[in-house]
XYZ file of N, CA, C and O in Angstrom:
508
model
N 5.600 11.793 2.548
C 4.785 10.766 1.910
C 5.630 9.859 1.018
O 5.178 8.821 0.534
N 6.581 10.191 0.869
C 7.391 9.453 0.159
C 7.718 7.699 0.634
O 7.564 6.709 -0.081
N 8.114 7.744 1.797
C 7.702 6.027 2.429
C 6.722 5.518 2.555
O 6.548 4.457 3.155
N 5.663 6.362 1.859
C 4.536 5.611 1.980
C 4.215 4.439 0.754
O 4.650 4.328 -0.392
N 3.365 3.728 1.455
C 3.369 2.209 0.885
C 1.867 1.742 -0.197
O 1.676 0.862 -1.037
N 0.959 2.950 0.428
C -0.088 3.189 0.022
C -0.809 1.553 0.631
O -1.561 0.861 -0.055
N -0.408 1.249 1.873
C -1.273 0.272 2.912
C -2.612 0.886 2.843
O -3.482 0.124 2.420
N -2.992 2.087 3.159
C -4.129 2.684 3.135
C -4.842 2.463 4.781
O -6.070 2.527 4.850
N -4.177 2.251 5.847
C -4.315 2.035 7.084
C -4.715 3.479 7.747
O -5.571 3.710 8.600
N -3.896 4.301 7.136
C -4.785 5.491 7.643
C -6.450 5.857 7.343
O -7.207 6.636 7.923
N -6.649 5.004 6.260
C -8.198 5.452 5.823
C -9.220 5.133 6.502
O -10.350 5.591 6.332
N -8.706 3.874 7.773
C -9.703 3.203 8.582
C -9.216 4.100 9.878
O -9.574 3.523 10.905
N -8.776 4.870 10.053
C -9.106 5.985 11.409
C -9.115 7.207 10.676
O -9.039 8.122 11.497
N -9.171 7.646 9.515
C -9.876 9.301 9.247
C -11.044 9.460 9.476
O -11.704 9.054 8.519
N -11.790 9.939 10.450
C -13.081 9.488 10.788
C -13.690 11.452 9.993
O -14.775 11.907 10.357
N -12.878 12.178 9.095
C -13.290 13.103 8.808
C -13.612 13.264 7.071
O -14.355 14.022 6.448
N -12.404 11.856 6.522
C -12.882 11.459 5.752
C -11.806 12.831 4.503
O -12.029 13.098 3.322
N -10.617 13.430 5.515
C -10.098 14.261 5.126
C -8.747 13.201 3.731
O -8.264 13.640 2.687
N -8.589 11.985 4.293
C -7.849 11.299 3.462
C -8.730 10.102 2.683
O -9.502 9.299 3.208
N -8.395 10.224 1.355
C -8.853 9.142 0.760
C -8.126 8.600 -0.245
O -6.986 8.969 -0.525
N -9.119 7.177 -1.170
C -7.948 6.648 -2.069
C -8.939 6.822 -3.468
O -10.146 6.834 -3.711
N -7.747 6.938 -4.171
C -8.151 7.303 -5.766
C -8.191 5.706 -6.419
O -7.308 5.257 -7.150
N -9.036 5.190 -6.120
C -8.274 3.649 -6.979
C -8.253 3.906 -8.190
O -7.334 3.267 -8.703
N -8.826 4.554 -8.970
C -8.842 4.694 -10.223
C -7.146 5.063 -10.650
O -6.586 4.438 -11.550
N -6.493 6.094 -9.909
C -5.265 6.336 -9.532
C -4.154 5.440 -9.041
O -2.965 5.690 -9.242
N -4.476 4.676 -8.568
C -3.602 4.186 -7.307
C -3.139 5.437 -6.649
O -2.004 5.548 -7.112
N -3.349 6.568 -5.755
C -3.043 7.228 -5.136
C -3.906 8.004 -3.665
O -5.054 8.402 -3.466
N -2.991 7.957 -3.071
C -3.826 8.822 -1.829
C -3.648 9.920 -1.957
O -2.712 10.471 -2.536
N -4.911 10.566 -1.201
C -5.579 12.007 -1.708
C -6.029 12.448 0.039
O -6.452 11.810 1.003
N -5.598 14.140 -0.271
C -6.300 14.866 1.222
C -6.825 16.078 0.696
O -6.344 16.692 -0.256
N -8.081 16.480 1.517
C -8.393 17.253 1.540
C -8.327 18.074 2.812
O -9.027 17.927 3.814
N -7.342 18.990 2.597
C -7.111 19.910 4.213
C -8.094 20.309 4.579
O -8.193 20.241 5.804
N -9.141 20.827 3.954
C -10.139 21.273 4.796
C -10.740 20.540 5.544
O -11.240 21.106 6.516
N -10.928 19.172 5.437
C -11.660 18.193 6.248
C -11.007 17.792 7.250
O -11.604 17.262 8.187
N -9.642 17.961 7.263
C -8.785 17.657 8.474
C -8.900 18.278 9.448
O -8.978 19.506 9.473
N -8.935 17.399 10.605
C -9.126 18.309 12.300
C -7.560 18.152 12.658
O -7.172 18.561 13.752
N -6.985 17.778 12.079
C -4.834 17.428 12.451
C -5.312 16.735 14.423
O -5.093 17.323 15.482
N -5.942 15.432 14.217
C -6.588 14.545 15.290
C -4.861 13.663 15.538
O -4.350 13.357 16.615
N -4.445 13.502 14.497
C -3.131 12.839 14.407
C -2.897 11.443 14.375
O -1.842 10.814 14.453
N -4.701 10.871 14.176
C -4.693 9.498 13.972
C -4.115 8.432 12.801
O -3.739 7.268 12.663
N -4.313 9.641 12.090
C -2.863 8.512 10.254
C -1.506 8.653 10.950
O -0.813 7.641 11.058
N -1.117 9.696 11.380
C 0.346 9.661 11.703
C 0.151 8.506 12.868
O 1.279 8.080 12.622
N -0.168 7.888 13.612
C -0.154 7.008 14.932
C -0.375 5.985 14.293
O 0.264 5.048 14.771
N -1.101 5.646 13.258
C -1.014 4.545 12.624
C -0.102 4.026 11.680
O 0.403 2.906 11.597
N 0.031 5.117 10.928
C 1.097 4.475 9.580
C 2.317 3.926 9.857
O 3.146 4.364 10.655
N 2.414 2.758 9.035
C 3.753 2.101 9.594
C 4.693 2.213 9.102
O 5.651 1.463 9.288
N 4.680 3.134 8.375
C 5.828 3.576 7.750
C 6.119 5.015 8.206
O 7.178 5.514 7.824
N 5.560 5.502 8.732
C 6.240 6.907 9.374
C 5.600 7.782 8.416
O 5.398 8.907 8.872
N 5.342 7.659 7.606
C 5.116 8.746 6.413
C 4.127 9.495 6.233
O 3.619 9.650 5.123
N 3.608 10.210 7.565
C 2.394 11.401 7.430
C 2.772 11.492 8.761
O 2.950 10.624 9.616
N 2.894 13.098 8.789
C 3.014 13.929 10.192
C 2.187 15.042 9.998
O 1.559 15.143 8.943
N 2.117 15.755 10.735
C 1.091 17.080 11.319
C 2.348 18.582 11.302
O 3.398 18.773 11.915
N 1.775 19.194 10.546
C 2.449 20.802 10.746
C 1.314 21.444 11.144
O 0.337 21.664 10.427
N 1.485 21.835 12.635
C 1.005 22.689 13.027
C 0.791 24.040 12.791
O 1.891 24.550 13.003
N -0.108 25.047 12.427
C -0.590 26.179 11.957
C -1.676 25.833 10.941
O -2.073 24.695 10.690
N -2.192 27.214 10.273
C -3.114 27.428 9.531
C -2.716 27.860 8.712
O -1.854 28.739 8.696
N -3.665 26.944 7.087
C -2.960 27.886 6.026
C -3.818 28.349 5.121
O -4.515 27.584 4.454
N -3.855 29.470 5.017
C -5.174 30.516 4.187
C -4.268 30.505 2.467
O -3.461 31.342 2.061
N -4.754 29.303 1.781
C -5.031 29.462 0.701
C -5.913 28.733 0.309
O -6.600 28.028 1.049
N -6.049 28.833 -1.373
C -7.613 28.175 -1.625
C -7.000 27.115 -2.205
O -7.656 26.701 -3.161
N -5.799 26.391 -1.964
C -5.501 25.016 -1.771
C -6.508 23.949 -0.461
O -6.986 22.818 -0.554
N -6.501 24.721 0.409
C -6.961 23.736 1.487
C -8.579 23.167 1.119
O -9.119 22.450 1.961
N -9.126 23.419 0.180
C -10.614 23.618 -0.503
C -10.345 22.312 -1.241
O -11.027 21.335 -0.933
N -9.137 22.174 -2.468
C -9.567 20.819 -3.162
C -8.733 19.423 -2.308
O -8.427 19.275 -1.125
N -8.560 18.568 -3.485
C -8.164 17.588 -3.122
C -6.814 17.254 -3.550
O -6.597 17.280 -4.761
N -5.644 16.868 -2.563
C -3.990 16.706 -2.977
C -4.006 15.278 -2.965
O -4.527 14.425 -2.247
N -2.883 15.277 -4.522
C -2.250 13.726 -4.235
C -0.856 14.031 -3.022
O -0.023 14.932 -2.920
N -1.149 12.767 -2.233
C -0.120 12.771 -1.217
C 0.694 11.612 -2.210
O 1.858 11.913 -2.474
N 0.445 10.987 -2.486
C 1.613 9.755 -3.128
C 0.643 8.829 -4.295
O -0.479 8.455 -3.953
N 1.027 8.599 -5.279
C 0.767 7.760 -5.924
C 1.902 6.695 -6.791
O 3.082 6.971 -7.006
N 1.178 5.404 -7.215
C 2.359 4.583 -7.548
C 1.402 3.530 -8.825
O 0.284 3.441 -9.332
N 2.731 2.902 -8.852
C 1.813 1.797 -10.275
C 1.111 0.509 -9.472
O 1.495 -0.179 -8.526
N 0.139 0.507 -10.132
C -0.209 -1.041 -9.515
C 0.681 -2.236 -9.560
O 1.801 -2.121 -10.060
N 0.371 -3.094 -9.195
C 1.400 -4.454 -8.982
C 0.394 -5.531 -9.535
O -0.287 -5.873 -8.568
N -0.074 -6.340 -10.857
C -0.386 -7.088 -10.719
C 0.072 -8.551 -11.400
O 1.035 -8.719 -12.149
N -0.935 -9.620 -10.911
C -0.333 -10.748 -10.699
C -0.389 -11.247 -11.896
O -1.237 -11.199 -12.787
N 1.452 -12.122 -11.713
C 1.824 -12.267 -12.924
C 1.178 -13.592 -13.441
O 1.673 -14.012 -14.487
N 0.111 -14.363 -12.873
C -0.446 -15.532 -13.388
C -1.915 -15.201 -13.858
O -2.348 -15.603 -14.938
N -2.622 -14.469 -13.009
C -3.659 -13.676 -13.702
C -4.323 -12.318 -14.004
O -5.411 -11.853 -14.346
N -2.975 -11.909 -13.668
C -3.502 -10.074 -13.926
C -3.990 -9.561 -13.244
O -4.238 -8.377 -13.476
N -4.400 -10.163 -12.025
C -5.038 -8.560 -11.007
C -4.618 -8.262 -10.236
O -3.771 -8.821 -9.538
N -5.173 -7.131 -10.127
C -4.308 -5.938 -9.434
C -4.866 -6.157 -7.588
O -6.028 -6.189 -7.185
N -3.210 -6.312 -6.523
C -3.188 -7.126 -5.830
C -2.641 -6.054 -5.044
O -3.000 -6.067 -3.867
N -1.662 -4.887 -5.481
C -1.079 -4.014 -5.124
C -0.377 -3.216 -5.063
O -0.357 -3.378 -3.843
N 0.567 -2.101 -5.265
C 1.489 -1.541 -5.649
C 2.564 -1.683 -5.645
O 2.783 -2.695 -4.978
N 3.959 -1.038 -6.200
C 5.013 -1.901 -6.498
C 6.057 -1.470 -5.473
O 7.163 -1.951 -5.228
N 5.130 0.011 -4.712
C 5.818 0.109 -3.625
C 5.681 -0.671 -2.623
O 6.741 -0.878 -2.032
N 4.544 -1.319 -2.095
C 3.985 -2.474 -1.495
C 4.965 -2.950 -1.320
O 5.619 -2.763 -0.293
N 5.481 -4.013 -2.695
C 6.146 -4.988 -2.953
C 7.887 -4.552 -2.558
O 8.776 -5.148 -1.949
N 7.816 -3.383 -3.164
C 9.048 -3.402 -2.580
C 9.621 -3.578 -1.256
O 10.677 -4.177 -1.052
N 8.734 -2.917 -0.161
C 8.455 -2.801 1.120
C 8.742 -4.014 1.602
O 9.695 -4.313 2.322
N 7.605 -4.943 1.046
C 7.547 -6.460 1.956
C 8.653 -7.324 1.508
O 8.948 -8.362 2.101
N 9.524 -6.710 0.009
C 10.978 -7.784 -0.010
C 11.820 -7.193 0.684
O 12.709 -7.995 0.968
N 12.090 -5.783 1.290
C 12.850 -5.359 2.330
C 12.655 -5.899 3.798
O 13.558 -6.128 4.602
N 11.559 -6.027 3.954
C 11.046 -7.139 5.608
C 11.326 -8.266 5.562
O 11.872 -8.760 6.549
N 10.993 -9.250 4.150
C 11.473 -10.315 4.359
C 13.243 -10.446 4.171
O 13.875 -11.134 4.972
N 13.752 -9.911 3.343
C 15.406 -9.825 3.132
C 15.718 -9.595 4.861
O 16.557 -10.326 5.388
N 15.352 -9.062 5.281
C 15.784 -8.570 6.769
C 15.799 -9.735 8.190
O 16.464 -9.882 9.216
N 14.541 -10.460 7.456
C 14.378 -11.849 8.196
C 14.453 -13.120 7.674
O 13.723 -14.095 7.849
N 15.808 -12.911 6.761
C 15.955 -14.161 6.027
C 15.006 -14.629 5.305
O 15.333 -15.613 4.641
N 13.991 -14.293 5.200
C 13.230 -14.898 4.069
C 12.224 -15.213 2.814
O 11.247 -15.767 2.311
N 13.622 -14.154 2.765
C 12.710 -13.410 1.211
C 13.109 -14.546 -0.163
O 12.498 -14.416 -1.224
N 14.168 -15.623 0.001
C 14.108 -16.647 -1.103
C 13.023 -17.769 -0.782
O 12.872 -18.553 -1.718
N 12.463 -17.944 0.015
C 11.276 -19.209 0.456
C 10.213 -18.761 0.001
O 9.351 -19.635 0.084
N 9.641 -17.381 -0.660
C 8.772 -16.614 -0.779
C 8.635 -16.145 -2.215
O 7.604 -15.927 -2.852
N 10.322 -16.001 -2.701
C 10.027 -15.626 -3.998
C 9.364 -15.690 -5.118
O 9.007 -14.799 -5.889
N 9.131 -17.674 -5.156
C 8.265 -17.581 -6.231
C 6.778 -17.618 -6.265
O 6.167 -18.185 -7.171
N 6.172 -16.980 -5.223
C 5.247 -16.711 -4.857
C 5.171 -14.865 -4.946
O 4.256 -14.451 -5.658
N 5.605 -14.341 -4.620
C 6.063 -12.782 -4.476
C 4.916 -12.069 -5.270
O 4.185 -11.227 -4.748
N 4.828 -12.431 -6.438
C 3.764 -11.921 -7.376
C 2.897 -12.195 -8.320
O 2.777 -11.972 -9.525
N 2.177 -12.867 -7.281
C 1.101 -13.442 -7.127
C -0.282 -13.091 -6.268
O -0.025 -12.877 -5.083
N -1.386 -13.008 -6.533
C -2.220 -12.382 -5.890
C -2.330 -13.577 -4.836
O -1.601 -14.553 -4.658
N -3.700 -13.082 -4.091
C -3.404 -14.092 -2.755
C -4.344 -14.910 -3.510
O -4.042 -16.050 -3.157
N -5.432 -15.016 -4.453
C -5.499 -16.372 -5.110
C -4.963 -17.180 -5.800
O -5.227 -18.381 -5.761
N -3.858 -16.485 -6.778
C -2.903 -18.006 -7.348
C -1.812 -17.738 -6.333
O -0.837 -18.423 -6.645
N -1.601 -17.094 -5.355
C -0.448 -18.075 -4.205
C -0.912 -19.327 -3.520
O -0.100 -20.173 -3.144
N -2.389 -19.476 -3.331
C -3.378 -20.469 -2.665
C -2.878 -21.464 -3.860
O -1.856 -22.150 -3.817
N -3.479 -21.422 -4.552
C -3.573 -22.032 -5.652
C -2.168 -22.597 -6.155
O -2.003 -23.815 -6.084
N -1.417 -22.008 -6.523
C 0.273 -21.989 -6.534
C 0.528 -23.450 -5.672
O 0.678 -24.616 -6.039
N 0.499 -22.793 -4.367
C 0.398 -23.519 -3.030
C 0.271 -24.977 -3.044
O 1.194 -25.720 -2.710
N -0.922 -25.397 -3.449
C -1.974 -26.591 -3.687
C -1.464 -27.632 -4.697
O -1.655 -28.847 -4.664
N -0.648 -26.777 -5.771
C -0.742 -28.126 -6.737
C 0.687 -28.414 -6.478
O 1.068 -29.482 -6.957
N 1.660 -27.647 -5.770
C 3.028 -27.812 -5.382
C 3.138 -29.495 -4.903
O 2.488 -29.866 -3.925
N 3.993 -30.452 -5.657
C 3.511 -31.540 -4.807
C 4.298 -31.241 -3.817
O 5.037 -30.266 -3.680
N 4.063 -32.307 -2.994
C 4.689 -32.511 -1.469
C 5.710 -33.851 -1.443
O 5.493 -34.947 -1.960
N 6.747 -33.471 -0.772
C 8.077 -34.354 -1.042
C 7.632 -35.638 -0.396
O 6.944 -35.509 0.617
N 7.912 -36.872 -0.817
C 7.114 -37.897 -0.181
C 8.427 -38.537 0.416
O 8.358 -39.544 1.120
């Protein structure tokens, strides 16, 4: 869980409802008992970061609820809300550094997606 980005992409195929998110936390949470190990978070996550160990495990861990990863929120530095985590962020300046273009982006970077719109708009335009 450690590469995880906390996308939360696995939460839209747990159809058991065995993974969830703490927003109050910023963290994802499982409960083993609800898991059928279907293997649908691992097929999704794009970061690799949830796999399946096969077997059974008889303790009275599998009953509550585990943090799998948690992180700080990320929010925006023009109006304060919370837009996403800072692992997020780190993530998406490693994709863009990789495709050249993580300086065309920067001063936008952290910013929620309403003052990047906004940002955007009053930017004049070179005449």
């Amino acid at each position: 869980a450690q590469a995880c980005t906390l996308c939360l992409a696995c939460l839209n195929v747990c159809q058991t409802e065995a993974l969830a998110a703490d927003a109050e936390n910023f963290a994802l949470t499982l409960t083993p008992l609800l898991c059928v190990a279907c293997g649908a978070c691992a097929k999704v996550c794009p970061e690799g970061a949830l796999s399946l160990t096969p077997g059974l495990t008889l303790s009275e861990e599998v009953f509550g609820r585990q943090v799998l990863v948690k992180d700080e929120p990320l929010r925006c530095a023009r109006c304060g809300k919370v837009f996403g985590t800072k692992k997020s962020r780190e993530r998406v300046s490693e994709k863009l550094k990789e495709l050249g273009r993580f300086e065309e982006v920067l001063r936008i970077m952290d910013l929620c997606e309403d003052c990047r719109v906004l940002t955007l708009l009053m930017e004049e335009k070179p005449r």
